[in-house]
Coordinates of C-alpha atoms in Angstrom, one line a residue:
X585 CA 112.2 90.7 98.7
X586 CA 109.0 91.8 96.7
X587 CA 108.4 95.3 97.4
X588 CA 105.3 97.1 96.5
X589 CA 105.4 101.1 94.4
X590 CA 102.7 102.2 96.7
X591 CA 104.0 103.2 100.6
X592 CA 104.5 106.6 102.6
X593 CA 107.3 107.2 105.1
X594 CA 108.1 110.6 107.5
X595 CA 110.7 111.4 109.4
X596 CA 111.5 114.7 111.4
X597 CA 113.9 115.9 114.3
X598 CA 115.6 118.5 116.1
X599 CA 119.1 120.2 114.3
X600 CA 120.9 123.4 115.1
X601 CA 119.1 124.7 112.0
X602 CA 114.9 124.1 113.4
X603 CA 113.2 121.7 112.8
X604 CA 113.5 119.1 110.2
X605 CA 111.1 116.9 108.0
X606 CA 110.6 114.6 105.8
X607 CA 108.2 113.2 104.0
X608 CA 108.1 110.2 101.1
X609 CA 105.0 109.4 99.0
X610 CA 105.5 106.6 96.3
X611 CA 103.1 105.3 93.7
X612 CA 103.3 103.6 90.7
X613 CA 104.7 104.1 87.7
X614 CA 107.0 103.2 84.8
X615 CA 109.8 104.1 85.7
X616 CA 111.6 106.2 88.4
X617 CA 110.6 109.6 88.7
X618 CA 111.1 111.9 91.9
X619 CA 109.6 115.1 92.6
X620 CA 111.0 117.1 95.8
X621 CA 109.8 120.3 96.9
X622 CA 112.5 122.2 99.2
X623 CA 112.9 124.7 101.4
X624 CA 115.5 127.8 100.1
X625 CA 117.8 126.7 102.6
X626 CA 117.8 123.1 101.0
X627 CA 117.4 124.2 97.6
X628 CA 121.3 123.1 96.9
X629 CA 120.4 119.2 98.6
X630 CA 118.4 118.6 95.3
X631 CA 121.0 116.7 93.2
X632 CA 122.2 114.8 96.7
X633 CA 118.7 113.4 97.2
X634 CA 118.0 112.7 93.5
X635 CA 121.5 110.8 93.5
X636 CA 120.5 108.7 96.8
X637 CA 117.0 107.8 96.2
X638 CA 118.3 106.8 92.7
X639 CA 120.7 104.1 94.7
X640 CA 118.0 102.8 96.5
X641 CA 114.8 102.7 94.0
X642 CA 114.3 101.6 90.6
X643 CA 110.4 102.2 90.1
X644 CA 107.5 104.6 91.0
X645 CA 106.7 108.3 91.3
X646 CA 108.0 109.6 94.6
X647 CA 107.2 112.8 95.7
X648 CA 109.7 114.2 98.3
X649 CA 108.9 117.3 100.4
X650 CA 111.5 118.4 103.0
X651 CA 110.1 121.4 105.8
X652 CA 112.5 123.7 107.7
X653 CA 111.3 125.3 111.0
X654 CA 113.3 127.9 112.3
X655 CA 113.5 127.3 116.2
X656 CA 112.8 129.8 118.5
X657 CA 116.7 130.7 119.9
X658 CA 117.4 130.9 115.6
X659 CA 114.5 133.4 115.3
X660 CA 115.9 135.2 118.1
X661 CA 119.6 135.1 117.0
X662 CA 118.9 138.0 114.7
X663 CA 121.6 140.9 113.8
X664 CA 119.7 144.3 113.5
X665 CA 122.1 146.8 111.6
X666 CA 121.3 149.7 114.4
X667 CA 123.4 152.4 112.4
X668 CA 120.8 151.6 109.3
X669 CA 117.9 151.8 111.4
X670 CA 119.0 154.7 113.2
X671 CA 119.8 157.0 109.6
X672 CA 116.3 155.8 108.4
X673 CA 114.5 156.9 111.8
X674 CA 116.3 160.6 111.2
X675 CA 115.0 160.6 107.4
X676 CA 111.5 159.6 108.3
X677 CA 111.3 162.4 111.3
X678 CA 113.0 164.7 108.3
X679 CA 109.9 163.7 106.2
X680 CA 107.6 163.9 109.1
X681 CA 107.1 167.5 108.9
X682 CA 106.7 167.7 105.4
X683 CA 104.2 164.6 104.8
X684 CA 102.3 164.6 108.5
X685 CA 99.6 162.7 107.0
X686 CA 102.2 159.7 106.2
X687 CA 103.2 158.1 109.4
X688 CA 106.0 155.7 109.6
X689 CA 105.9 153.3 112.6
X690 CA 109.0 150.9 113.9
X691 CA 107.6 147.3 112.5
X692 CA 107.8 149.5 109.0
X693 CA 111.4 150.4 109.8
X694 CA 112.4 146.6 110.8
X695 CA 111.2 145.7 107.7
X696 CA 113.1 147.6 105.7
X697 CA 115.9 145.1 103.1
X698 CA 118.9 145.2 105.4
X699 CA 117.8 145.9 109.1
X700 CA 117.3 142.7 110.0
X701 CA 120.2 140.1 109.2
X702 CA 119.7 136.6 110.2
X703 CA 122.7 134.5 110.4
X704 CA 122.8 132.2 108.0
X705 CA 123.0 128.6 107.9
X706 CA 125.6 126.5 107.4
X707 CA 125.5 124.5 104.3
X708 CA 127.2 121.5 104.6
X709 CA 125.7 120.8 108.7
X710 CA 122.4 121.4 107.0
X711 CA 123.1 119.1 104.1
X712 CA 124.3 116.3 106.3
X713 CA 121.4 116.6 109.0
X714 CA 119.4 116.2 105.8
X715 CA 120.8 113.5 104.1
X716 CA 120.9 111.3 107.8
X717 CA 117.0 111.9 108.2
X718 CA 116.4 110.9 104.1
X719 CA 118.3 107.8 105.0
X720 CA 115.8 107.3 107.8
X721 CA 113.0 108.1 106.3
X722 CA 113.8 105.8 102.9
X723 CA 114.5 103.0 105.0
X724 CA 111.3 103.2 106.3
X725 CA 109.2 103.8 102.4
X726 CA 111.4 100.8 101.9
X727 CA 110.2 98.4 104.6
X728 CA 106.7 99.4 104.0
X729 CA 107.0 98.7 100.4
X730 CA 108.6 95.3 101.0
X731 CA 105.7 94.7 103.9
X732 CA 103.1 95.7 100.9
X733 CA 105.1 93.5 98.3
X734 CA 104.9 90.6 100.3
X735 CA 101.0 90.4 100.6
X736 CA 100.8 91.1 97.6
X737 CA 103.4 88.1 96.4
X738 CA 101.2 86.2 98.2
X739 CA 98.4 87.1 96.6
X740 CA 99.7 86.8 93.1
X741 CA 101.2 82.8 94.4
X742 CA 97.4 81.8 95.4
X743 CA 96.3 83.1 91.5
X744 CA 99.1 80.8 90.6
X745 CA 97.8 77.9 92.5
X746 CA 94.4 78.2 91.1
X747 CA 96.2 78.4 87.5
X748 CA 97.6 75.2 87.9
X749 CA 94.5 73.9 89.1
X750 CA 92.2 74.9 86.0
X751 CA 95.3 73.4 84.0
X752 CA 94.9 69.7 85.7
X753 CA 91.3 70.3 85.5
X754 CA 91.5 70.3 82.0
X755 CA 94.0 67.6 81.6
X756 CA 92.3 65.1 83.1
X757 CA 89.1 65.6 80.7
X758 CA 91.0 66.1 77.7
X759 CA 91.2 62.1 76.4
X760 CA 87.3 62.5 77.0
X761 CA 87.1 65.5 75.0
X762 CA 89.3 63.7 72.2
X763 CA 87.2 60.3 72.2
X764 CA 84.0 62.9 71.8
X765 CA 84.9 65.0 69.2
X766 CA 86.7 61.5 67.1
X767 CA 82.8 60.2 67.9
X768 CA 81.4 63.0 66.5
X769 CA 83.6 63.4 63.2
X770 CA 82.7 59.4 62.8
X771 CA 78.7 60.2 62.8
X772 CA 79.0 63.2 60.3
X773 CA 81.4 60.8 58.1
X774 CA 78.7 58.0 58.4
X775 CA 76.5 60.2 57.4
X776 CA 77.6 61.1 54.0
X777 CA 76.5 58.5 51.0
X778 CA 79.3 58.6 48.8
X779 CA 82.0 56.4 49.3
X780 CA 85.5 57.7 50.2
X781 CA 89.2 56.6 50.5
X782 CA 89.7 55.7 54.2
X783 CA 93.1 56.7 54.6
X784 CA 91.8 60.5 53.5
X785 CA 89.0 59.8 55.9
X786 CA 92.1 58.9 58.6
X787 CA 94.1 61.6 57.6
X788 CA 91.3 64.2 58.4
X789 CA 90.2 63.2 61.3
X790 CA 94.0 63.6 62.6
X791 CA 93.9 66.7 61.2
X792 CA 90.8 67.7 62.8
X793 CA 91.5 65.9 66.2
X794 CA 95.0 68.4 65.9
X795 CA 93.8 71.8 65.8
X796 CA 91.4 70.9 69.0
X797 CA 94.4 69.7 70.6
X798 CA 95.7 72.1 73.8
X799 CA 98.4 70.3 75.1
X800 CA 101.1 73.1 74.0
X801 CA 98.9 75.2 75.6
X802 CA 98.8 73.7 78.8
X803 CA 102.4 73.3 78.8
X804 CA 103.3 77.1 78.2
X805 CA 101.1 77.9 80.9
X806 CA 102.6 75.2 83.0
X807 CA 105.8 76.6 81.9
X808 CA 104.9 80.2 82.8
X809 CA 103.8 79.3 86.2
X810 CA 106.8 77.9 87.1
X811 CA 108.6 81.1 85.6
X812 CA 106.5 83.1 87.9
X813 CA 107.4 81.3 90.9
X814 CA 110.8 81.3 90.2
X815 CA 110.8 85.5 89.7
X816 CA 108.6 85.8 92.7
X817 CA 111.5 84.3 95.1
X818 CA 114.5 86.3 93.5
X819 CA 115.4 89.6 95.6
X820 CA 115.3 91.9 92.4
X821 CA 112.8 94.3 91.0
X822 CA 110.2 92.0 89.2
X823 CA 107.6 94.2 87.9
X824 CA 108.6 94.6 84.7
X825 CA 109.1 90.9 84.2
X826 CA 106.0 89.3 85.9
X827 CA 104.3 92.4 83.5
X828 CA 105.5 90.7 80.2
X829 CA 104.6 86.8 81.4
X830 CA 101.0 88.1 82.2
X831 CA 100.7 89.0 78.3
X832 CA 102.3 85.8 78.0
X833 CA 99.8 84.1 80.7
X834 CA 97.0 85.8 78.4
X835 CA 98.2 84.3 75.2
X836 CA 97.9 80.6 76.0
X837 CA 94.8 81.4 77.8
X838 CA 93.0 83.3 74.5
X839 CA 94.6 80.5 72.3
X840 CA 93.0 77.6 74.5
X841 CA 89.4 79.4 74.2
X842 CA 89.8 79.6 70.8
X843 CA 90.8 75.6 70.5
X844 CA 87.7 74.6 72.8
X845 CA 85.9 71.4 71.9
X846 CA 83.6 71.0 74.9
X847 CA 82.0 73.5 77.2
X848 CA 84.5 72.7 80.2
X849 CA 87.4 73.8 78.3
X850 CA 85.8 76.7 77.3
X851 CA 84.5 77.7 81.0
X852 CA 88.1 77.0 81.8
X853 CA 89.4 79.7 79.3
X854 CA 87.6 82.2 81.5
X855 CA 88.4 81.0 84.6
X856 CA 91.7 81.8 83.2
X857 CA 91.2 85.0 82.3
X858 CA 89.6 85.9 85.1
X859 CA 92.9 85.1 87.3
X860 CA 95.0 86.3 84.6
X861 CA 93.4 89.8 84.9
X862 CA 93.7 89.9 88.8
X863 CA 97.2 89.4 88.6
X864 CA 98.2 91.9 86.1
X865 CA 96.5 94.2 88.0
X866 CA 98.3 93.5 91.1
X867 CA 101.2 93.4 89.4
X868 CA 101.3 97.0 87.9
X869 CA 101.6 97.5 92.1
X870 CA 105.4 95.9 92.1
X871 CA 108.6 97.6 91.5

């Protein structure tokens, strides 16, 4: 299945730990790069995610960004250490007397590194509850990557179509284009007074009638259409390789503008082009 660089996929539930999210965001790019941002609890899942999404992607930037939400009974489950609190109340009505103008209140004692202890989460139950919602949410990136490969395969099949079509086009006019330009070498050779050898005369015009010749051309590009098609219905990653043949597309279709004899060859060059461009760009989409 083609699949597309470009997608987004989220996934959240409900764990013992809050509230969990996740969110994928893919675009293009050379090669695989992932960029998570974590919450503390998480910070330790880093490597696991790296690993997994590594299993499952070979292209694109994807930035990952996991969210932790405490839930309510959590927040509530929290250990005050009352003998702490209770030697820090004595000290500030100690200082009370002394500093009256400096008032300490209770949320200022809560607050203070130690009171409050929340129970902390288990590693492992968090690192698994993680790892079964990545799997969720990558399987969904996935699927809309392949959904977004897929129009875009098609896409990139009708370009091929009309490839195929400019190359017939030309074909059929080429034995016209040869009797014209063998017409036109036999007026300027007519035209010259001095006598010459006619098997020079021969020679030249073979010579001539070679270097306008395009069939080589027309058979690369035949031969890269079919290469195309063939990558197109393989179930790997085909970006890199449809990239190169469009260089190769380009080639033939630069080499055939250059060998132009007649103005429809020519105007078919560009048509060329023209589709050659639109794919490579739709290409630099595909993983």
């Amino acid at each position: 299945m083609i699949r597309s660089m470009t997608a987004f996929a989220s996934a959240e539930c409900e764990t013992a730990f809050g509230n969990l999210s996740i969110e994928l965001r893919s675009v293009n790019h050379r090669y695989l790069e992932i960029s998570p941002r974590l919450p503390d609890d998480l910070r330790s899942f880093e490597t696991p995610l790296r690993e997994f999404l590594a299993t499952r992607l070979t292209r694109g930037k994807v930035d990952v960004t996991v969210r932790l939400k405490a839930t309510a009974a959590r927040a509530s489950a929290l250990d005050v250490d009352e003998d702490l609190l209770h030697r820090l109340a004595g000290r500030a009505q100690d200082l009370a007397s002394r500093f009256p103008a400096v008032g300490v209140d209770f949320t200022s004692l809560l607050n203070w590194p130690g009171v409050l202890r929340e129970e902390a989460a288990d590693p492992q139950g968090l690192h698994a509850a993680a790892a079964a919602l990545l799997d969720t949410a990558l399987l969904e990136l996935i699927a809309t990557r392949e959904r977004e490969g897929e129009r875009l395969a098609v896409f990139l099949r009708e370009r091929l179509d009309g490839v195929v079509a400019i190359i017939n086009s030309v074909r059929e006019h080429l034995p016209d284009v040869r009797t014209a330009a063998r017409a036109r070498l036999d007026q300027r050779l007519a035209e010259i007074k001095q006598p010459a050898d006619p098997g020079r005369i021969e020679q030249e015009i073979v010579l001539q009638l070679q270097r306008m010749d395009v069939d080589e051309e027309l058979d690369r590009l035949a031969s890269h259409v079919a290469e195309a098609r063939r990558i197109l219905g393989t179930s790997e990653a085909v970006g890199r390789r449809l990239d190169f043949l469009m260089q190769e597309f380009n080639r033939e279709a630069n080499t055939l503008g250059s060998k132009a004899a007649d103005p429809r060859t020519s105007k078919a060059a560009v048509e060329l082009k023209v589709l050659i461009e639109q794919m490579r760009e739709q290409v630099q989409n595909l993983e």
